C-alpha cells in the first residue's frame, strides 16, 4: 500500500509530481504518478523510452507532439507513444492534474541530453 502522505514528491517550475506505483514501491511492471501543472506552467520538451498514458483529473492542458496540438480537459485521456518528443502546458486559469502510467523502467531525455531514469517511476 502506498499512502499519499508517504509518496515521494518532486517539483520544479510550477510542476509537481507525486510518485505512487513503481518497482521501488512494490510494482514490478507498472509505474504510476500524479502530475500537476500550475496555470502557465510548461514541461520541457522531452521524450520517453516507453509510452505514457495521461488521464486528466482536473483542469485543461495542451499536449504538443507529432506536429499536432491536443487540448485535453477533465475526463479525457491521451497516450503518448514511446520515443515521441512532446511537451505539456497549462494555458488555463486553473491547475491541471492527471494520473500518468507507463511500463516500469522508463527513461527520459531532454534536448540533446543522455537518457536518464525518471525519479518518480523507479
Short mmCIF file of N, CA and C in Angstrom, two decimals:
data_model
loop_
_atom_site.label_atom_id
_atom_site.label_comp_id
_atom_site.label_asym_id
_atom_site.label_seq_id
_atom_site.Cartn_x
_atom_site.Cartn_y
_atom_site.Cartn_z
N UNK A 1 0.85 -1.17 0.00
CA UNK A 1 0.00 0.00 0.00
C UNK A 1 0.89 1.24 0.00
N UNK A 2 0.47 2.25 -0.73
CA UNK A 2 1.19 3.50 -0.81
C UNK A 2 0.25 4.62 -0.35
N UNK A 3 0.52 5.18 0.79
CA UNK A 3 -0.32 6.27 1.31
C UNK A 3 0.15 7.58 0.70
N UNK A 4 -0.82 8.42 0.33
CA UNK A 4 -0.49 9.70 -0.30
C UNK A 4 0.49 10.52 0.50
N UNK A 5 0.35 10.53 1.82
CA UNK A 5 1.24 11.33 2.67
C UNK A 5 2.67 10.80 2.66
N UNK A 6 2.84 9.52 2.29
CA UNK A 6 4.17 8.91 2.29
C UNK A 6 4.79 8.81 0.90
N UNK A 7 4.02 9.11 -0.13
CA UNK A 7 4.52 9.02 -1.50
C UNK A 7 5.57 10.11 -1.74
N UNK A 8 6.63 9.78 -2.48
CA UNK A 8 7.66 10.79 -2.75
C UNK A 8 7.12 11.90 -3.64
N UNK A 9 7.62 13.11 -3.39
CA UNK A 9 7.17 14.29 -4.13
C UNK A 9 8.36 14.96 -4.79
N UNK A 10 8.08 15.47 -5.99
CA UNK A 10 9.09 16.15 -6.77
C UNK A 10 8.45 17.41 -7.33
N UNK A 11 9.22 18.46 -7.55
CA UNK A 11 8.63 19.66 -8.11
C UNK A 11 9.67 20.62 -8.64
N UNK A 12 9.27 21.36 -9.68
CA UNK A 12 10.15 22.37 -10.25
C UNK A 12 9.35 23.22 -11.23
N UNK A 13 9.53 24.51 -11.18
CA UNK A 13 8.96 25.44 -12.16
C UNK A 13 7.47 25.26 -12.40
N UNK A 14 6.68 25.17 -11.34
CA UNK A 14 5.24 25.07 -11.47
C UNK A 14 4.70 23.70 -11.78
N UNK A 15 5.56 22.70 -11.70
CA UNK A 15 5.14 21.31 -11.93
C UNK A 15 5.42 20.50 -10.67
N UNK A 16 4.42 19.74 -10.22
CA UNK A 16 4.59 18.87 -9.06
C UNK A 16 4.23 17.45 -9.47
N UNK A 17 5.01 16.49 -8.95
CA UNK A 17 4.78 15.07 -9.23
C UNK A 17 4.75 14.32 -7.91
N UNK A 18 3.79 13.42 -7.77
CA UNK A 18 3.70 12.52 -6.62
C UNK A 18 3.84 11.10 -7.15
N UNK A 19 4.87 10.40 -6.72
CA UNK A 19 5.11 9.04 -7.19
C UNK A 19 4.28 8.04 -6.40
N UNK A 20 3.58 7.16 -7.11
CA UNK A 20 2.78 6.13 -6.45
C UNK A 20 3.37 4.76 -6.74
N UNK A 21 2.96 4.11 -7.79
CA UNK A 21 3.46 2.76 -8.09
C UNK A 21 4.78 2.84 -8.85
N UNK A 22 5.71 1.95 -8.48
CA UNK A 22 6.99 1.82 -9.17
C UNK A 22 7.68 0.58 -8.60
N UNK A 23 8.74 0.11 -9.26
CA UNK A 23 9.43 -1.05 -8.71
C UNK A 23 9.92 -0.85 -7.28
N UNK A 24 10.37 0.34 -6.94
CA UNK A 24 10.83 0.60 -5.56
C UNK A 24 9.69 0.62 -4.55
N UNK A 25 8.47 0.76 -5.06
CA UNK A 25 7.31 0.82 -4.17
C UNK A 25 6.37 -0.36 -4.39
N UNK A 26 6.91 -1.48 -4.88
CA UNK A 26 6.14 -2.72 -4.92
C UNK A 26 5.51 -3.12 -6.23
N UNK A 27 5.60 -2.31 -7.26
CA UNK A 27 5.01 -2.65 -8.55
C UNK A 27 6.11 -3.12 -9.49
N UNK A 28 6.02 -4.35 -9.93
CA UNK A 28 7.08 -4.92 -10.77
C UNK A 28 7.08 -4.39 -12.20
N UNK A 29 5.90 -4.11 -12.75
CA UNK A 29 5.86 -3.82 -14.18
C UNK A 29 5.24 -2.47 -14.56
N UNK A 30 4.61 -1.78 -13.62
CA UNK A 30 3.93 -0.52 -13.94
C UNK A 30 4.38 0.58 -12.99
N UNK A 31 4.60 1.76 -13.56
CA UNK A 31 4.83 2.95 -12.74
C UNK A 31 3.63 3.88 -12.92
N UNK A 32 3.20 4.52 -11.83
CA UNK A 32 2.07 5.44 -11.89
C UNK A 32 2.36 6.62 -10.97
N UNK A 33 1.96 7.81 -11.40
CA UNK A 33 2.17 9.01 -10.60
C UNK A 33 1.09 10.03 -10.92
N UNK A 34 1.01 11.04 -10.08
CA UNK A 34 0.11 12.16 -10.32
C UNK A 34 0.97 13.37 -10.67
N UNK A 35 0.60 14.05 -11.74
CA UNK A 35 1.31 15.26 -12.13
C UNK A 35 0.35 16.44 -12.03
N UNK A 36 0.86 17.58 -11.59
CA UNK A 36 0.07 18.81 -11.50
C UNK A 36 0.89 19.94 -12.10
N UNK A 37 0.25 20.73 -12.95
CA UNK A 37 0.88 21.91 -13.53
C UNK A 37 0.08 23.13 -13.09
N UNK A 38 0.78 24.10 -12.52
CA UNK A 38 0.16 25.37 -12.16
C UNK A 38 -0.25 26.10 -13.43
N UNK A 39 -1.20 27.04 -13.35
CA UNK A 39 -1.51 27.85 -14.52
C UNK A 39 -0.24 28.51 -15.07
N UNK A 40 -0.06 28.41 -16.38
CA UNK A 40 1.11 28.97 -17.04
C UNK A 40 2.33 28.06 -17.08
N UNK A 41 2.30 26.94 -16.37
CA UNK A 41 3.45 26.03 -16.35
C UNK A 41 3.54 25.24 -17.65
N UNK A 42 4.78 24.95 -18.05
CA UNK A 42 5.05 24.19 -19.27
C UNK A 42 6.15 23.19 -18.96
N UNK A 43 5.94 21.94 -19.36
CA UNK A 43 7.00 20.94 -19.19
C UNK A 43 8.08 21.19 -20.23
N UNK A 44 9.30 20.74 -19.97
CA UNK A 44 10.29 20.81 -21.04
C UNK A 44 9.90 19.83 -22.15
N UNK A 45 10.31 20.12 -23.36
CA UNK A 45 10.09 19.18 -24.47
C UNK A 45 10.99 17.98 -24.19
N UNK A 46 10.39 16.79 -24.19
CA UNK A 46 11.14 15.60 -23.83
C UNK A 46 10.57 14.38 -24.54
N UNK A 47 11.32 13.28 -24.46
CA UNK A 47 10.84 12.00 -24.98
C UNK A 47 11.10 10.93 -23.95
N UNK A 48 10.33 9.84 -24.04
CA UNK A 48 10.44 8.72 -23.10
C UNK A 48 10.70 7.44 -23.86
N UNK A 49 11.37 6.49 -23.19
CA UNK A 49 11.65 5.21 -23.83
C UNK A 49 10.43 4.31 -23.89
N UNK A 50 9.42 4.59 -23.07
CA UNK A 50 8.18 3.82 -23.04
C UNK A 50 7.01 4.77 -23.26
N UNK A 51 5.90 4.26 -23.75
CA UNK A 51 4.71 5.08 -23.92
C UNK A 51 4.17 5.52 -22.57
N UNK A 52 3.52 6.67 -22.55
CA UNK A 52 2.96 7.21 -21.31
C UNK A 52 1.48 7.53 -21.54
N UNK A 53 0.65 7.17 -20.56
CA UNK A 53 -0.78 7.46 -20.60
C UNK A 53 -1.08 8.53 -19.57
N UNK A 54 -1.83 9.55 -19.96
CA UNK A 54 -2.30 10.61 -19.06
C UNK A 54 -3.81 10.50 -18.97
N UNK A 55 -4.35 10.48 -17.76
CA UNK A 55 -5.79 10.54 -17.53
C UNK A 55 -6.04 11.82 -16.75
N UNK A 56 -6.73 12.76 -17.37
CA UNK A 56 -6.90 14.10 -16.80
C UNK A 56 -7.95 14.08 -15.70
N UNK A 57 -7.58 14.56 -14.53
CA UNK A 57 -8.49 14.65 -13.39
C UNK A 57 -9.15 16.02 -13.29
N UNK A 58 -8.34 17.07 -13.42
CA UNK A 58 -8.83 18.44 -13.25
C UNK A 58 -8.12 19.37 -14.22
N UNK A 59 -8.81 20.44 -14.59
CA UNK A 59 -8.20 21.47 -15.41
C UNK A 59 -8.10 21.10 -16.88
N UNK A 60 -7.29 21.86 -17.58
CA UNK A 60 -7.08 21.70 -19.01
C UNK A 60 -5.59 21.76 -19.30
N UNK A 61 -5.17 21.10 -20.37
CA UNK A 61 -3.77 21.16 -20.78
C UNK A 61 -3.67 20.98 -22.28
N UNK A 62 -2.57 21.48 -22.81
CA UNK A 62 -2.26 21.29 -24.22
C UNK A 62 -1.07 20.35 -24.33
N UNK A 63 -1.22 19.31 -25.15
CA UNK A 63 -0.15 18.36 -25.41
C UNK A 63 0.31 18.60 -26.85
N UNK A 64 1.57 18.90 -27.02
CA UNK A 64 2.13 19.13 -28.35
C UNK A 64 3.06 17.98 -28.69
N UNK A 65 2.68 17.18 -29.70
CA UNK A 65 3.56 16.14 -30.20
C UNK A 65 3.13 15.72 -31.60
N UNK A 66 4.09 15.16 -32.31
CA UNK A 66 3.88 14.70 -33.68
C UNK A 66 3.31 15.81 -34.56
N UNK A 67 3.75 17.05 -34.31
CA UNK A 67 3.32 18.18 -35.12
C UNK A 67 1.88 18.61 -34.91
N UNK A 68 1.25 18.09 -33.85
CA UNK A 68 -0.15 18.43 -33.58
C UNK A 68 -0.29 18.94 -32.15
N UNK A 69 -1.37 19.69 -31.94
CA UNK A 69 -1.72 20.20 -30.62
C UNK A 69 -3.00 19.50 -30.19
N UNK A 70 -2.96 18.89 -29.02
CA UNK A 70 -4.12 18.17 -28.48
C UNK A 70 -4.56 18.89 -27.20
N UNK A 71 -5.79 19.39 -27.17
CA UNK A 71 -6.35 20.05 -25.99
C UNK A 71 -7.11 19.01 -25.18
N UNK A 72 -6.78 18.86 -23.91
CA UNK A 72 -7.45 17.90 -23.04
C UNK A 72 -8.08 18.59 -21.86
N UNK A 73 -9.19 18.02 -21.38
CA UNK A 73 -9.90 18.53 -20.21
C UNK A 73 -10.19 17.36 -19.27
N UNK A 74 -10.69 17.66 -18.10
CA UNK A 74 -11.02 16.64 -17.10
C UNK A 74 -11.87 15.54 -17.74
N UNK A 75 -11.50 14.29 -17.48
CA UNK A 75 -12.20 13.14 -18.03
C UNK A 75 -11.60 12.63 -19.32
N UNK A 76 -10.69 13.39 -19.96
CA UNK A 76 -10.03 12.95 -21.19
C UNK A 76 -8.78 12.15 -20.86
N UNK A 77 -8.29 11.43 -21.85
CA UNK A 77 -7.04 10.69 -21.72
C UNK A 77 -6.28 10.79 -23.03
N UNK A 78 -4.97 10.64 -22.93
CA UNK A 78 -4.13 10.63 -24.14
C UNK A 78 -2.98 9.65 -23.93
N UNK A 79 -2.60 9.00 -25.00
CA UNK A 79 -1.47 8.07 -24.99
C UNK A 79 -0.36 8.67 -25.84
N UNK A 80 0.79 8.89 -25.24
CA UNK A 80 1.94 9.42 -25.96
C UNK A 80 2.85 8.23 -26.28
N UNK A 81 3.09 7.97 -27.57
CA UNK A 81 3.90 6.81 -27.94
C UNK A 81 5.35 6.95 -27.46
N UNK A 82 6.05 5.82 -27.33
CA UNK A 82 7.46 5.89 -26.94
C UNK A 82 8.28 6.62 -27.99
N UNK A 83 9.37 7.22 -27.53
CA UNK A 83 10.32 7.93 -28.39
C UNK A 83 9.64 9.01 -29.24
N UNK A 84 8.68 9.69 -28.63
CA UNK A 84 7.97 10.80 -29.27
C UNK A 84 8.26 12.06 -28.47
N UNK A 85 8.82 13.06 -29.11
CA UNK A 85 9.09 14.33 -28.43
C UNK A 85 7.78 15.02 -28.14
N UNK A 86 7.59 15.48 -26.90
CA UNK A 86 6.34 16.16 -26.54
C UNK A 86 6.55 17.13 -25.39
N UNK A 87 5.58 18.03 -25.25
CA UNK A 87 5.55 18.98 -24.13
C UNK A 87 4.10 19.13 -23.70
N UNK A 88 3.91 19.44 -22.43
CA UNK A 88 2.59 19.65 -21.85
C UNK A 88 2.57 21.06 -21.27
N UNK A 89 1.49 21.80 -21.53
CA UNK A 89 1.39 23.15 -20.98
C UNK A 89 -0.01 23.39 -20.44
N UNK A 90 -0.06 24.20 -19.40
CA UNK A 90 -1.34 24.59 -18.81
C UNK A 90 -1.56 26.06 -19.13
N UNK A 91 -2.37 26.32 -20.14
CA UNK A 91 -2.68 27.69 -20.54
C UNK A 91 -3.93 28.23 -19.83
N UNK A 92 -4.56 27.39 -19.02
CA UNK A 92 -5.81 27.78 -18.38
C UNK A 92 -5.61 28.49 -17.06
N UNK A 93 -6.71 28.93 -16.44
CA UNK A 93 -6.64 29.66 -15.18
C UNK A 93 -6.62 28.76 -13.95
N UNK A 94 -6.86 27.47 -14.14
CA UNK A 94 -6.93 26.52 -13.02
C UNK A 94 -5.76 25.53 -13.09
N UNK A 95 -5.36 24.94 -11.96
CA UNK A 95 -4.34 23.90 -12.00
C UNK A 95 -4.80 22.71 -12.84
N UNK A 96 -3.85 22.06 -13.49
CA UNK A 96 -4.09 20.85 -14.27
C UNK A 96 -3.53 19.68 -13.48
N UNK A 97 -4.31 18.61 -13.31
CA UNK A 97 -3.81 17.40 -12.67
C UNK A 97 -4.20 16.19 -13.50
N UNK A 98 -3.31 15.20 -13.50
CA UNK A 98 -3.55 13.96 -14.23
C UNK A 98 -2.85 12.81 -13.54
N UNK A 99 -3.37 11.63 -13.73
CA UNK A 99 -2.69 10.39 -13.33
C UNK A 99 -1.95 9.90 -14.57
N UNK A 100 -0.70 9.51 -14.40
CA UNK A 100 0.12 9.04 -15.51
C UNK A 100 0.61 7.63 -15.22
N UNK A 101 0.69 6.84 -16.27
CA UNK A 101 1.17 5.46 -16.14
C UNK A 101 2.10 5.13 -17.30
N UNK A 102 3.06 4.27 -17.04
CA UNK A 102 3.93 3.73 -18.08
C UNK A 102 4.57 2.44 -17.57
N UNK A 103 5.12 1.67 -18.48
CA UNK A 103 5.85 0.48 -18.07
C UNK A 103 6.99 0.90 -17.15
N UNK A 104 7.26 0.09 -16.16
CA UNK A 104 8.36 0.36 -15.22
C UNK A 104 9.69 0.37 -15.97
N UNK A 105 10.60 1.15 -15.47
CA UNK A 105 11.94 1.19 -16.03
C UNK A 105 12.13 2.21 -17.14
N UNK A 106 11.12 3.04 -17.38
CA UNK A 106 11.24 4.04 -18.44
C UNK A 106 12.31 5.07 -18.14
N UNK A 107 12.85 5.62 -19.20
CA UNK A 107 13.84 6.67 -19.10
C UNK A 107 13.38 7.86 -19.92
N UNK A 108 13.88 9.05 -19.57
CA UNK A 108 13.51 10.28 -20.27
C UNK A 108 14.76 10.91 -20.87
N UNK A 109 14.52 11.76 -21.87
CA UNK A 109 15.61 12.53 -22.46
C UNK A 109 15.09 13.93 -22.75
N UNK A 110 15.87 14.94 -22.37
CA UNK A 110 15.53 16.34 -22.62
C UNK A 110 16.58 16.91 -23.57
N UNK A 111 16.13 17.58 -24.61
CA UNK A 111 17.01 18.19 -25.61
C UNK A 111 18.00 17.15 -26.13
N UNK A 112 19.28 17.52 -26.18
CA UNK A 112 20.30 16.60 -26.70
C UNK A 112 20.97 15.79 -25.60
N UNK A 113 20.37 15.80 -24.41
CA UNK A 113 20.98 15.11 -23.28
C UNK A 113 20.88 13.59 -23.40
N UNK A 114 21.54 12.94 -22.49
CA UNK A 114 21.51 11.48 -22.41
C UNK A 114 20.23 11.04 -21.69
N UNK A 115 19.70 9.87 -22.03
CA UNK A 115 18.54 9.35 -21.30
C UNK A 115 18.88 9.16 -19.82
N UNK A 116 17.91 9.43 -18.96
CA UNK A 116 18.11 9.30 -17.52
C UNK A 116 16.89 8.64 -16.90
N UNK A 117 17.08 7.95 -15.76
CA UNK A 117 15.94 7.34 -15.06
C UNK A 117 14.96 8.41 -14.59
N UNK A 118 13.67 8.14 -14.70
CA UNK A 118 12.64 9.06 -14.24
C UNK A 118 12.50 8.83 -12.73
N UNK A 119 12.84 9.80 -11.89
CA UNK A 119 12.92 9.57 -10.44
C UNK A 119 11.65 8.99 -9.82
N UNK A 120 10.48 9.48 -10.20
CA UNK A 120 9.23 9.02 -9.59
C UNK A 120 8.74 7.70 -10.17
N UNK A 121 9.38 7.20 -11.21
CA UNK A 121 8.95 5.96 -11.86
C UNK A 121 9.89 4.79 -11.57
N UNK A 122 10.87 5.00 -10.70
CA UNK A 122 11.85 3.96 -10.39
C UNK A 122 11.49 3.19 -9.14
#
